[in-house]
Amino acid sequence: MYTQGLDLVPKGAEAQRPKDAEEVRLEEEFQKKIDAEIRIEPDDWMPEGYRRTLIRQISQHAHSEIVGMLPEGNWVTRAPTLRRKAILLAKIQDEAGHGLYLYSACETLGVSREELIEQLLSGKAKYSSIFNYPTLTWADVGIIGWLVDGAAIMNQVPLQRCSYGPYARAMIRICREESFHQRQGYEIVMAMAQGTPEQRRMVQDALNRWWWPVLMMFGPPDKDSWHTAQSMKWKIKRFTNDELRQRFVDAVVPQAERLGLKIPDPHLKWNPERGHYDFGEVPWDEFWRVVRGDGPCNRQRLEQRRRAWEEGRWVREAALTYAEKRRRRREAARAA
Amino acid sequence: MKGWPLYEVFIRPRNGIAHRHVGSVHAPDPEMALELARDLYCRRGEGASIWVVPASAITASRPEDRDAFFEPLEKEYRHPSHYDIPPDVKNM
């Protein structure tokens, strides 16, 4: 679904070792390639910081896709029609696929799949704060598609031009598939907004609950985002968190108005001078609380992931045993 | 994953086009790698044919040798633009 690029390491925490002349030369050459829009590929020389930043960002992104299946999975058995159920299943399968594309891309940086899974299950790795909120009604499923996936797209479109080749290529695939997610969500919201008064109340309530957490998806404000400048210089990021947040608000407000829904922000107002909507302060205290592990569903999500991993153990073992049996059978046939 | 080596995945979108690298999967054996690659990379009819290759079977050139490896000499005369032919000579 998307990467928040959570910058939890404070400035200066990474010790500065003096660089030798060769390293300085390599770094200059590297930056020249980046400036010339030449993509970096897995075996190319890259600064350690670039590698570490990418591993952190891509793995957080992959984990978000995987954990993102959980709030939606909650509604598979309760989708209102067979069509909606089939769509929801396809969407959840896409999220798993996106996680796997991203794990693949991350492994090209020299980290193993086991390490990545272990980091998620142990709680060491972060994933997008948005998946720590519950999906209370069917309207939430619509709002997730429309707004959560909409915010993800806003973030991911520029990542298709990320300087690291495998990540950019994974993003191209993901963006192509994500558009269906957003449209099916808006369709659900539209159906409810045009439905009975009870349905309209449900969908407005869902919008009220999701609005601020969705704006948090773009990450902390630029003034508190430690790695932004370096990531922009390396062209991992193309726009700052605040720029993307503003674009998203500008895009979504007319979509809400079209359905007669009200964005729950008294400060939201078109500013003709800026050519943008002004909006209120995101509740950042809540954001940091959720990121640090105290959101409404953090513990439940991790617990569910761990259980899925444990309960899937026999499947992984059976697959291995089957592969071994097949290999032996083939050898026997060859010997005969 | 443990005992699940990495396979690189190549897909031919339709006949008439070469297979193209799309990513990788971990799988216990080549047959399961094919099935997993289908589920992962062909959810929307993107494939007419899939190859999976154990990543360990690939021999790759080294990026740091790029210049020496690919451009041992300037050989401009290999390109048609190297030759000056008067414009009134047709079909050349």
CSV table of C-alpha atoms in Angstrom, one decimal:
chain,number,residue,atom,x,y,z
A,1,MET,CA,0.0,0.0,0.0
A,2,TYR,CA,2.6,2.5,0.7
A,3,THR,CA,5.6,3.7,2.6
A,4,GLN,CA,5.6,6.3,5.2
A,5,GLY,CA,9.4,6.5,5.2
A,6,LEU,CA,9.3,6.7,9.0
A,7,ASP,CA,12.5,8.4,10.2
A,8,LEU,CA,12.9,7.2,13.7
A,9,VAL,CA,16.6,7.4,13.8
A,10,PRO,CA,17.5,10.9,15.1
A,11,LYS,CA,20.1,13.0,13.3
A,12,GLY,CA,23.7,12.3,14.2
A,13,ALA,CA,22.9,8.8,15.4
A,14,GLU,CA,24.8,7.3,12.5
A,15,ALA,CA,28.4,7.8,13.4
A,16,GLN,CA,30.4,9.8,10.9
A,17,ARG,CA,33.5,7.9,9.9
A,18,PRO,CA,36.1,9.9,7.9
A,19,LYS,CA,35.9,9.0,4.3
A,20,ASP,CA,39.0,8.1,2.3
A,21,ALA,CA,39.8,9.6,-1.1
A,22,GLU,CA,38.5,6.6,-3.1
A,23,GLU,CA,35.2,6.7,-1.2
A,24,VAL,CA,34.8,10.4,-1.9
A,25,ARG,CA,35.5,9.8,-5.6
A,26,LEU,CA,33.0,7.0,-5.8
A,27,GLU,CA,30.3,9.1,-4.0
A,28,GLU,CA,30.9,11.9,-6.4
A,29,GLU,CA,30.5,9.6,-9.4
A,30,PHE,CA,27.4,8.1,-7.8
A,31,GLN,CA,25.8,11.5,-7.3
A,32,LYS,CA,26.6,12.4,-11.0
A,33,LYS,CA,24.8,9.3,-12.2
A,34,ILE,CA,21.8,10.2,-10.0
A,35,ASP,CA,21.8,13.8,-11.3
A,36,ALA,CA,21.9,12.5,-14.9
A,37,GLU,CA,18.8,10.4,-14.1
A,38,ILE,CA,20.8,7.1,-14.6
A,39,ARG,CA,19.1,4.4,-12.5
A,40,ILE,CA,21.1,2.5,-10.0
A,41,GLU,CA,21.0,-1.3,-10.4
A,42,PRO,CA,21.6,-4.0,-7.7
A,43,ASP,CA,25.3,-4.7,-8.2
A,44,ASP,CA,26.4,-1.0,-8.8
A,45,TRP,CA,28.4,0.7,-6.2
A,46,MET,CA,26.3,2.7,-3.8
A,47,PRO,CA,26.9,4.6,-0.6
A,48,GLU,CA,26.1,2.6,2.5
A,49,GLY,CA,23.5,5.3,3.6
A,50,TYR,CA,21.7,4.9,0.3
A,51,ARG,CA,21.5,1.2,0.7
A,52,ARG,CA,20.3,1.4,4.3
A,53,THR,CA,17.7,4.1,3.4
A,54,LEU,CA,16.3,1.9,0.7
A,55,ILE,CA,16.2,-1.2,2.7
A,56,ARG,CA,14.3,0.7,5.4
A,57,GLN,CA,11.9,2.3,3.0
A,58,ILE,CA,11.2,-0.7,0.8
A,59,SER,CA,10.9,-3.1,3.7
A,60,GLN,CA,8.5,-0.8,5.5
A,61,HIS,CA,6.5,-0.5,2.3
A,62,ALA,CA,6.4,-4.3,1.9
A,63,HIS,CA,5.4,-4.9,5.5
A,64,SER,CA,2.6,-2.3,5.0
A,65,GLU,CA,1.2,-4.3,2.1
A,66,ILE,CA,1.2,-7.5,4.1
A,67,VAL,CA,-0.3,-6.0,7.3
A,68,GLY,CA,-2.7,-4.0,5.1
A,69,MET,CA,-4.5,-7.3,4.2
A,70,LEU,CA,-5.7,-7.7,7.8
A,71,PRO,CA,-8.2,-4.8,8.1
A,72,GLU,CA,-9.7,-5.8,4.8
A,73,GLY,CA,-9.7,-9.5,5.5
A,74,ASN,CA,-12.1,-8.7,8.3
A,75,TRP,CA,-14.8,-8.1,5.8
A,76,VAL,CA,-14.4,-11.0,3.3
A,77,THR,CA,-17.1,-13.1,4.9
A,78,ARG,CA,-19.4,-10.1,5.5
A,79,ALA,CA,-19.3,-8.4,2.1
A,80,PRO,CA,-22.8,-7.4,1.1
A,81,THR,CA,-22.9,-9.2,-2.3
A,82,LEU,CA,-21.0,-11.9,-4.1
A,83,ARG,CA,-19.6,-9.3,-6.5
A,84,ARG,CA,-18.3,-7.2,-3.6
A,85,LYS,CA,-16.8,-10.3,-2.0
A,86,ALA,CA,-15.0,-11.3,-5.3
A,87,ILE,CA,-13.7,-7.8,-5.7
A,88,LEU,CA,-12.4,-7.7,-2.1
A,89,LEU,CA,-10.7,-11.0,-2.4
A,90,ALA,CA,-9.0,-9.9,-5.6
A,91,LYS,CA,-7.9,-6.7,-3.9
A,92,ILE,CA,-6.4,-8.5,-0.9
A,93,GLN,CA,-4.6,-10.9,-3.2
A,94,ASP,CA,-3.1,-7.8,-5.0
A,95,GLU,CA,-1.9,-6.5,-1.6
A,96,ALA,CA,-0.1,-9.8,-1.0
A,97,GLY,CA,1.4,-9.5,-4.5
A,98,HIS,CA,2.6,-6.0,-3.9
A,99,GLY,CA,4.3,-7.1,-0.7
A,100,LEU,CA,6.1,-9.9,-2.6
A,101,TYR,CA,7.2,-7.6,-5.4
A,102,LEU,CA,8.7,-5.3,-2.8
A,103,TYR,CA,10.3,-8.0,-0.7
A,104,SER,CA,11.9,-9.2,-4.0
A,105,ALA,CA,13.2,-5.6,-4.7
A,106,CYS,CA,14.5,-5.3,-1.2
A,107,GLU,CA,16.4,-8.6,-1.4
A,108,THR,CA,18.4,-7.2,-4.3
A,109,LEU,CA,20.1,-4.9,-1.7
A,110,GLY,CA,21.6,-7.8,0.1
A,111,VAL,CA,19.0,-8.5,2.8
A,112,SER,CA,17.4,-11.9,3.0
A,113,ARG,CA,13.6,-12.7,3.0
A,114,GLU,CA,14.0,-14.5,6.4
A,115,GLU,CA,15.5,-11.3,8.0
A,116,LEU,CA,12.7,-9.2,6.6
A,117,ILE,CA,10.0,-11.5,7.9
A,118,GLU,CA,11.7,-11.8,11.2
A,119,GLN,CA,11.9,-8.0,11.5
A,120,LEU,CA,8.2,-7.7,10.9
A,121,LEU,CA,7.2,-10.5,13.3
A,122,SER,CA,9.5,-9.3,16.1
A,123,GLY,CA,8.0,-5.8,15.9
A,124,LYS,CA,11.4,-4.3,15.1
A,125,ALA,CA,10.3,-3.1,11.6
A,126,LYS,CA,7.7,-0.5,11.1
A,127,TYR,CA,4.7,-0.5,8.7
A,128,SER,CA,2.3,2.3,7.8
A,129,SER,CA,0.4,3.7,10.8
A,130,ILE,CA,-2.9,3.5,8.9
A,131,PHE,CA,-3.2,-0.2,9.3
A,132,ASN,CA,-3.4,0.1,13.1
A,133,TYR,CA,-7.0,1.4,12.8
A,134,PRO,CA,-10.0,-0.9,12.9
A,135,THR,CA,-12.5,-1.4,10.1
A,136,LEU,CA,-15.8,-1.2,12.0
A,137,THR,CA,-18.4,-1.2,9.2
A,138,TRP,CA,-18.6,-2.0,5.5
A,139,ALA,CA,-18.3,1.7,4.8
A,140,ASP,CA,-14.7,1.5,6.1
A,141,VAL,CA,-13.9,-0.9,3.2
A,142,GLY,CA,-15.1,1.8,0.7
A,143,ILE,CA,-13.2,4.6,2.5
A,144,ILE,CA,-10.0,2.5,2.6
A,145,GLY,CA,-10.1,2.0,-1.2
A,146,TRP,CA,-11.0,5.6,-1.9
A,147,LEU,CA,-8.7,7.4,0.6
A,148,VAL,CA,-6.1,5.0,1.9
A,149,ASP,CA,-5.4,3.6,-1.6
A,150,GLY,CA,-5.8,7.1,-3.0
A,151,ALA,CA,-3.1,8.4,-0.6
A,152,ALA,CA,-0.9,5.4,-1.5
A,153,ILE,CA,-1.2,6.2,-5.2
A,154,MET,CA,-0.3,9.9,-4.6
A,155,ASN,CA,2.9,8.6,-2.9
A,156,GLN,CA,3.7,5.8,-5.3
A,157,VAL,CA,3.4,7.6,-8.6
A,158,PRO,CA,6.6,9.6,-8.1
A,159,LEU,CA,8.3,6.5,-6.7
A,160,GLN,CA,8.0,5.0,-10.2
A,161,ARG,CA,10.9,7.4,-11.0
A,162,CYS,CA,12.9,6.4,-7.9
A,163,SER,CA,16.6,6.2,-8.6
A,164,TYR,CA,16.8,2.6,-7.6
A,165,GLY,CA,15.8,0.4,-10.6
A,166,PRO,CA,14.2,-2.6,-8.9
A,167,TYR,CA,12.1,-0.4,-6.6
A,168,ALA,CA,11.0,1.8,-9.5
A,169,ARG,CA,10.0,-1.2,-11.5
A,170,ALA,CA,8.0,-2.7,-8.7
A,171,MET,CA,6.2,0.6,-8.2
A,172,ILE,CA,5.2,0.6,-11.9
A,173,ARG,CA,3.5,-2.7,-11.5
A,174,ILE,CA,1.9,-1.7,-8.2
A,175,CYS,CA,0.5,1.6,-9.5
A,176,ARG,CA,-1.1,-0.1,-12.5
A,177,GLU,CA,-2.9,-2.4,-10.1
A,178,GLU,CA,-3.7,0.2,-7.4
A,179,SER,CA,-6.0,2.2,-9.6
A,180,PHE,CA,-8.6,-0.6,-9.4
A,181,HIS,CA,-8.5,-0.5,-5.7
A,182,GLN,CA,-9.2,3.2,-5.5
A,183,ARG,CA,-12.1,3.1,-8.0
A,184,GLN,CA,-13.8,0.1,-6.4
A,185,GLY,CA,-13.6,2.0,-3.1
A,186,TYR,CA,-15.1,5.1,-4.5
A,187,GLU,CA,-17.9,3.0,-6.0
A,188,ILE,CA,-18.7,1.5,-2.6
A,189,VAL,CA,-18.7,5.0,-1.0
A,190,MET,CA,-20.9,6.3,-3.8
A,191,ALA,CA,-23.4,3.6,-3.4
A,192,MET,CA,-23.8,4.2,0.3
A,193,ALA,CA,-23.8,8.0,-0.1
A,194,GLN,CA,-26.7,7.7,-2.5
A,195,GLY,CA,-28.4,5.1,-0.3
A,196,THR,CA,-30.7,5.2,2.7
A,197,PRO,CA,-30.2,7.8,5.5
A,198,GLU,CA,-28.7,5.1,7.6
A,199,GLN,CA,-26.1,4.2,4.9
A,200,ARG,CA,-25.3,7.9,4.5
A,201,ARG,CA,-24.7,8.2,8.2
A,202,MET,CA,-22.4,5.1,8.1
A,203,VAL,CA,-20.3,6.4,5.3
A,204,GLN,CA,-20.0,9.9,6.8
A,205,ASP,CA,-19.0,8.3,10.1
A,206,ALA,CA,-16.3,6.2,8.4
A,207,LEU,CA,-15.0,9.4,6.7
A,208,ASN,CA,-14.9,11.2,10.0
A,209,ARG,CA,-12.8,8.4,11.6
A,210,TRP,CA,-10.4,7.9,8.7
A,211,TRP,CA,-9.7,11.4,7.5
A,212,TRP,CA,-6.9,12.4,9.9
A,213,PRO,CA,-5.2,9.0,9.9
A,214,VAL,CA,-5.2,9.1,6.1
A,215,LEU,CA,-3.4,12.5,6.1
A,216,MET,CA,-0.8,11.0,8.5
A,217,MET,CA,0.0,8.4,5.8
A,218,PHE,CA,2.2,11.0,4.1
A,219,GLY,CA,4.5,11.0,7.1
A,220,PRO,CA,5.6,13.7,9.6
A,221,PRO,CA,5.6,17.3,8.5
A,222,ASP,CA,8.7,18.4,6.5
A,223,LYS,CA,10.2,20.2,9.5
A,224,ASP,CA,10.3,17.0,11.5
A,225,SER,CA,11.3,14.7,8.7
A,226,TRP,CA,15.0,14.0,9.2
A,227,HIS,CA,15.9,12.1,6.0
A,228,THR,CA,13.9,14.0,3.5
A,229,ALA,CA,16.6,16.3,2.2
A,230,GLN,CA,19.1,13.4,1.6
A,231,SER,CA,16.4,11.2,0.1
A,232,MET,CA,15.5,14.0,-2.3
A,233,LYS,CA,19.2,14.5,-3.3
A,234,TRP,CA,19.4,10.7,-4.0
A,235,LYS,CA,16.1,10.9,-5.9
A,236,ILE,CA,14.6,8.2,-3.8
A,237,LYS,CA,11.9,10.7,-3.0
A,238,ARG,CA,10.8,13.3,-5.5
A,239,PHE,CA,8.4,15.3,-3.4
A,240,THR,CA,8.3,16.1,0.3
A,241,ASN,CA,5.7,14.8,2.7
A,242,ASP,CA,3.9,18.1,3.0
A,243,GLU,CA,3.8,18.6,-0.8
A,244,LEU,CA,2.2,15.2,-1.3
A,245,ARG,CA,-0.3,15.8,1.5
A,246,GLN,CA,-1.4,19.1,-0.1
A,247,ARG,CA,-1.8,17.5,-3.5
A,248,PHE,CA,-3.9,14.7,-1.9
A,249,VAL,CA,-6.2,17.2,-0.1
A,250,ASP,CA,-6.7,19.2,-3.3
A,251,ALA,CA,-7.6,16.0,-5.2
A,252,VAL,CA,-10.0,14.5,-2.7
A,253,VAL,CA,-12.1,17.5,-1.5
A,254,PRO,CA,-14.0,17.8,-4.8
A,255,GLN,CA,-14.5,14.0,-4.8
A,256,ALA,CA,-16.1,14.2,-1.3
A,257,GLU,CA,-18.3,17.2,-2.3
A,258,ARG,CA,-19.5,15.3,-5.4
A,259,LEU,CA,-21.1,12.8,-3.0
A,260,GLY,CA,-22.4,15.3,-0.5
A,261,LEU,CA,-19.9,14.1,2.2
A,262,LYS,CA,-18.4,16.5,4.6
A,263,ILE,CA,-14.6,16.5,5.4
A,264,PRO,CA,-14.3,16.7,9.2
A,265,ASP,CA,-12.1,19.7,9.3
A,266,PRO,CA,-13.5,23.1,10.3
A,267,HIS,CA,-10.3,24.8,8.9
A,268,LEU,CA,-10.7,23.3,5.4
A,269,LYS,CA,-11.1,26.2,3.0
A,270,TRP,CA,-10.1,27.0,-0.6
A,271,ASN,CA,-7.4,29.6,-0.7
A,272,PRO,CA,-7.5,31.3,-4.1
A,273,GLU,CA,-4.2,33.1,-3.6
A,274,ARG,CA,-2.3,29.8,-3.1
A,275,GLY,CA,-4.5,27.9,-5.5
A,276,HIS,CA,-4.7,25.2,-2.8
A,277,TYR,CA,-7.0,24.2,0.0
A,278,ASP,CA,-5.9,25.3,3.5
A,279,PHE,CA,-6.5,22.7,6.1
A,280,GLY,CA,-6.2,22.2,9.9
A,281,GLU,CA,-3.3,20.8,11.9
A,282,VAL,CA,-3.0,17.0,11.7
A,283,PRO,CA,-3.1,15.5,15.2
A,284,TRP,CA,0.6,14.6,15.3
A,285,ASP,CA,0.5,13.4,18.9
A,286,GLU,CA,-1.8,10.6,17.8
A,287,PHE,CA,0.5,9.8,14.9
A,288,TRP,CA,3.5,9.3,17.1
A,289,ARG,CA,1.6,7.3,19.5
A,290,VAL,CA,0.4,4.9,16.8
A,291,VAL,CA,3.9,4.7,15.3
A,292,ARG,CA,5.4,3.9,18.7
A,293,GLY,CA,3.0,1.0,19.1
A,294,ASP,CA,0.0,2.4,20.9
A,295,GLY,CA,-2.6,2.6,18.1
A,296,PRO,CA,-6.0,1.0,18.4
A,297,CYS,CA,-4.9,-2.3,16.7
A,298,ASN,CA,-1.0,-2.5,16.8
A,299,ARG,CA,-0.9,-5.5,19.1
A,300,GLN,CA,-3.7,-7.3,17.4
A,301,ARG,CA,-2.1,-6.9,13.9
A,302,LEU,CA,1.2,-8.2,15.0
A,303,GLU,CA,-0.4,-11.0,16.9
A,304,GLN,CA,-2.4,-12.0,13.8
A,305,ARG,CA,0.7,-11.9,11.6
A,306,ARG,CA,2.6,-14.1,14.0
A,307,ARG,CA,-0.2,-16.6,14.2
A,308,ALA,CA,-0.5,-16.7,10.4
A,309,TRP,CA,3.2,-17.4,10.2
A,310,GLU,CA,3.1,-20.2,12.8
A,311,GLU,CA,-0.1,-21.8,11.5
A,312,GLY,CA,1.4,-21.7,8.0
A,313,ARG,CA,4.4,-23.6,9.1
A,314,TRP,CA,3.0,-27.0,8.1
A,315,VAL,CA,2.3,-25.8,4.6
A,316,ARG,CA,5.9,-24.6,4.1
A,317,GLU,CA,7.2,-27.9,5.5
A,318,ALA,CA,4.8,-30.0,3.4
A,319,ALA,CA,5.9,-28.1,0.3
A,320,LEU,CA,9.5,-28.9,1.0
A,321,THR,CA,8.8,-32.5,1.7
A,322,TYR,CA,6.8,-32.7,-1.6
A,323,ALA,CA,9.6,-31.1,-3.5
A,324,GLU,CA,12.1,-33.6,-2.1
A,325,LYS,CA,9.7,-36.5,-3.0
A,326,ARG,CA,9.3,-35.2,-6.5
A,327,ARG,CA,13.1,-34.9,-6.9
A,328,ARG,CA,13.7,-38.5,-5.7
A,329,ARG,CA,10.9,-39.9,-7.9
A,330,ARG,CA,12.5,-38.1,-10.9
A,331,GLU,CA,15.9,-39.5,-10.1
A,332,ALA,CA,14.5,-43.0,-9.7
A,333,ALA,CA,12.8,-42.7,-13.1
A,334,ARG,CA,16.1,-41.6,-14.7
A,335,ALA,CA,18.0,-44.5,-13.1
A,336,ALA,CA,15.4,-47.1,-14.3
B,1,MET,CA,13.3,-18.7,2.9
B,2,LYS,CA,14.8,-21.8,4.5
B,3,GLY,CA,15.1,-24.5,1.7
B,4,TRP,CA,13.2,-22.2,-0.7
B,5,PRO,CA,15.9,-20.9,-3.1
B,6,LEU,CA,15.4,-17.8,-5.2
B,7,TYR,CA,14.2,-18.1,-8.8
B,8,GLU,CA,14.3,-15.3,-11.3
B,9,VAL,CA,11.1,-15.0,-13.3
B,10,PHE,CA,10.8,-14.2,-17.0
B,11,ILE,CA,7.5,-13.8,-18.8
B,12,ARG,CA,6.5,-13.7,-22.5
B,13,PRO,CA,3.4,-11.5,-22.6
B,14,ARG,CA,2.2,-13.0,-25.9
B,15,ASN,CA,3.7,-14.9,-28.8
B,16,GLY,CA,6.0,-12.8,-30.9
B,17,ILE,CA,7.7,-11.1,-28.0
B,18,ALA,CA,10.7,-12.2,-26.1
B,19,HIS,CA,10.6,-13.3,-22.4
B,20,ARG,CA,11.4,-10.4,-20.1
B,21,HIS,CA,12.6,-10.4,-16.6
B,22,VAL,CA,9.8,-9.3,-14.2
B,23,GLY,CA,11.1,-10.2,-10.7
B,24,SER,CA,11.7,-13.2,-8.5
B,25,VAL,CA,10.1,-15.8,-6.2
B,26,HIS,CA,11.2,-18.2,-3.5
B,27,ALA,CA,10.1,-21.8,-4.0
B,28,PRO,CA,10.9,-25.3,-2.9
B,29,ASP,CA,11.4,-26.6,-6.5
B,30,PRO,CA,11.1,-25.4,-10.1
B,31,GLU,CA,7.5,-26.6,-10.6
B,32,MET,CA,6.2,-24.8,-7.6
B,33,ALA,CA,8.3,-21.7,-8.6
B,34,LEU,CA,6.3,-21.7,-11.9
B,35,GLU,CA,3.0,-21.9,-10.0
B,36,LEU,CA,3.9,-19.1,-7.6
B,37,ALA,CA,5.3,-17.0,-10.5
B,38,ARG,CA,1.9,-17.4,-12.2
B,39,ASP,CA,0.0,-16.3,-9.1
B,40,LEU,CA,2.3,-13.4,-8.5
B,41,TYR,CA,3.0,-12.0,-11.9
B,42,CYS,CA,0.1,-13.0,-14.0
B,43,ARG,CA,-3.1,-12.1,-12.1
B,44,ARG,CA,-4.4,-10.1,-15.1
B,45,GLY,CA,-3.5,-12.2,-18.1
B,46,GLU,CA,0.0,-10.8,-18.5
B,47,GLY,CA,1.6,-14.0,-19.6
B,48,ALA,CA,1.6,-16.5,-22.4
B,49,SER,CA,4.7,-18.3,-21.2
B,50,ILE,CA,6.8,-18.2,-18.0
B,51,TRP,CA,10.5,-19.2,-17.4
B,52,VAL,CA,11.8,-19.6,-13.9
B,53,VAL,CA,15.6,-19.9,-13.5
B,54,PRO,CA,17.5,-20.6,-10.2
B,55,ALA,CA,19.1,-17.3,-9.4
B,56,SER,CA,22.3,-19.2,-8.6
B,57,ALA,CA,22.5,-20.5,-12.2
B,58,ILE,CA,22.9,-17.0,-13.6
B,59,THR,CA,26.4,-15.7,-14.4
B,60,ALA,CA,26.5,-11.9,-14.7
B,61,SER,CA,29.0,-9.4,-15.9
B,62,ARG,CA,30.4,-7.1,-13.2
B,63,PRO,CA,29.2,-3.5,-13.2
B,64,GLU,CA,32.7,-2.2,-12.1
B,65,ASP,CA,34.2,-3.8,-15.3
B,66,ARG,CA,31.5,-2.2,-17.5
B,67,ASP,CA,33.8,0.1,-19.6
B,68,ALA,CA,36.5,-2.4,-20.2
B,69,PHE,CA,34.1,-5.3,-20.8
B,70,PHE,CA,31.8,-3.6,-23.3
B,71,GLU,CA,34.0,-1.1,-25.1
B,72,PRO,CA,37.4,-2.6,-25.6
B,73,LEU,CA,38.1,-0.3,-28.6
B,74,GLU,CA,36.4,2.5,-30.5
B,75,LYS,CA,34.9,0.9,-33.6
B,76,GLU,CA,32.8,3.6,-35.1
B,77,TYR,CA,33.2,2.0,-38.5
B,78,ARG,CA,30.7,-0.7,-37.3
B,79,HIS,CA,27.9,1.9,-37.5
B,80,PRO,CA,26.3,2.9,-40.8
B,81,SER,CA,26.6,6.6,-39.8
B,82,HIS,CA,30.4,6.3,-40.1
B,83,TYR,CA,30.2,6.4,-43.9
B,84,ASP,CA,29.7,9.6,-46.0
B,85,ILE,CA,27.5,8.7,-49.0
B,86,PRO,CA,26.3,11.6,-51.3
B,87,PRO,CA,22.6,12.3,-50.7
B,88,ASP,CA,21.7,11.7,-54.4
B,89,VAL,CA,22.6,8.0,-54.0
B,90,LYS,CA,19.3,6.4,-53.4
B,91,ASN,CA,18.2,3.2,-51.6
B,92,MET,CA,21.4,3.0,-49.5
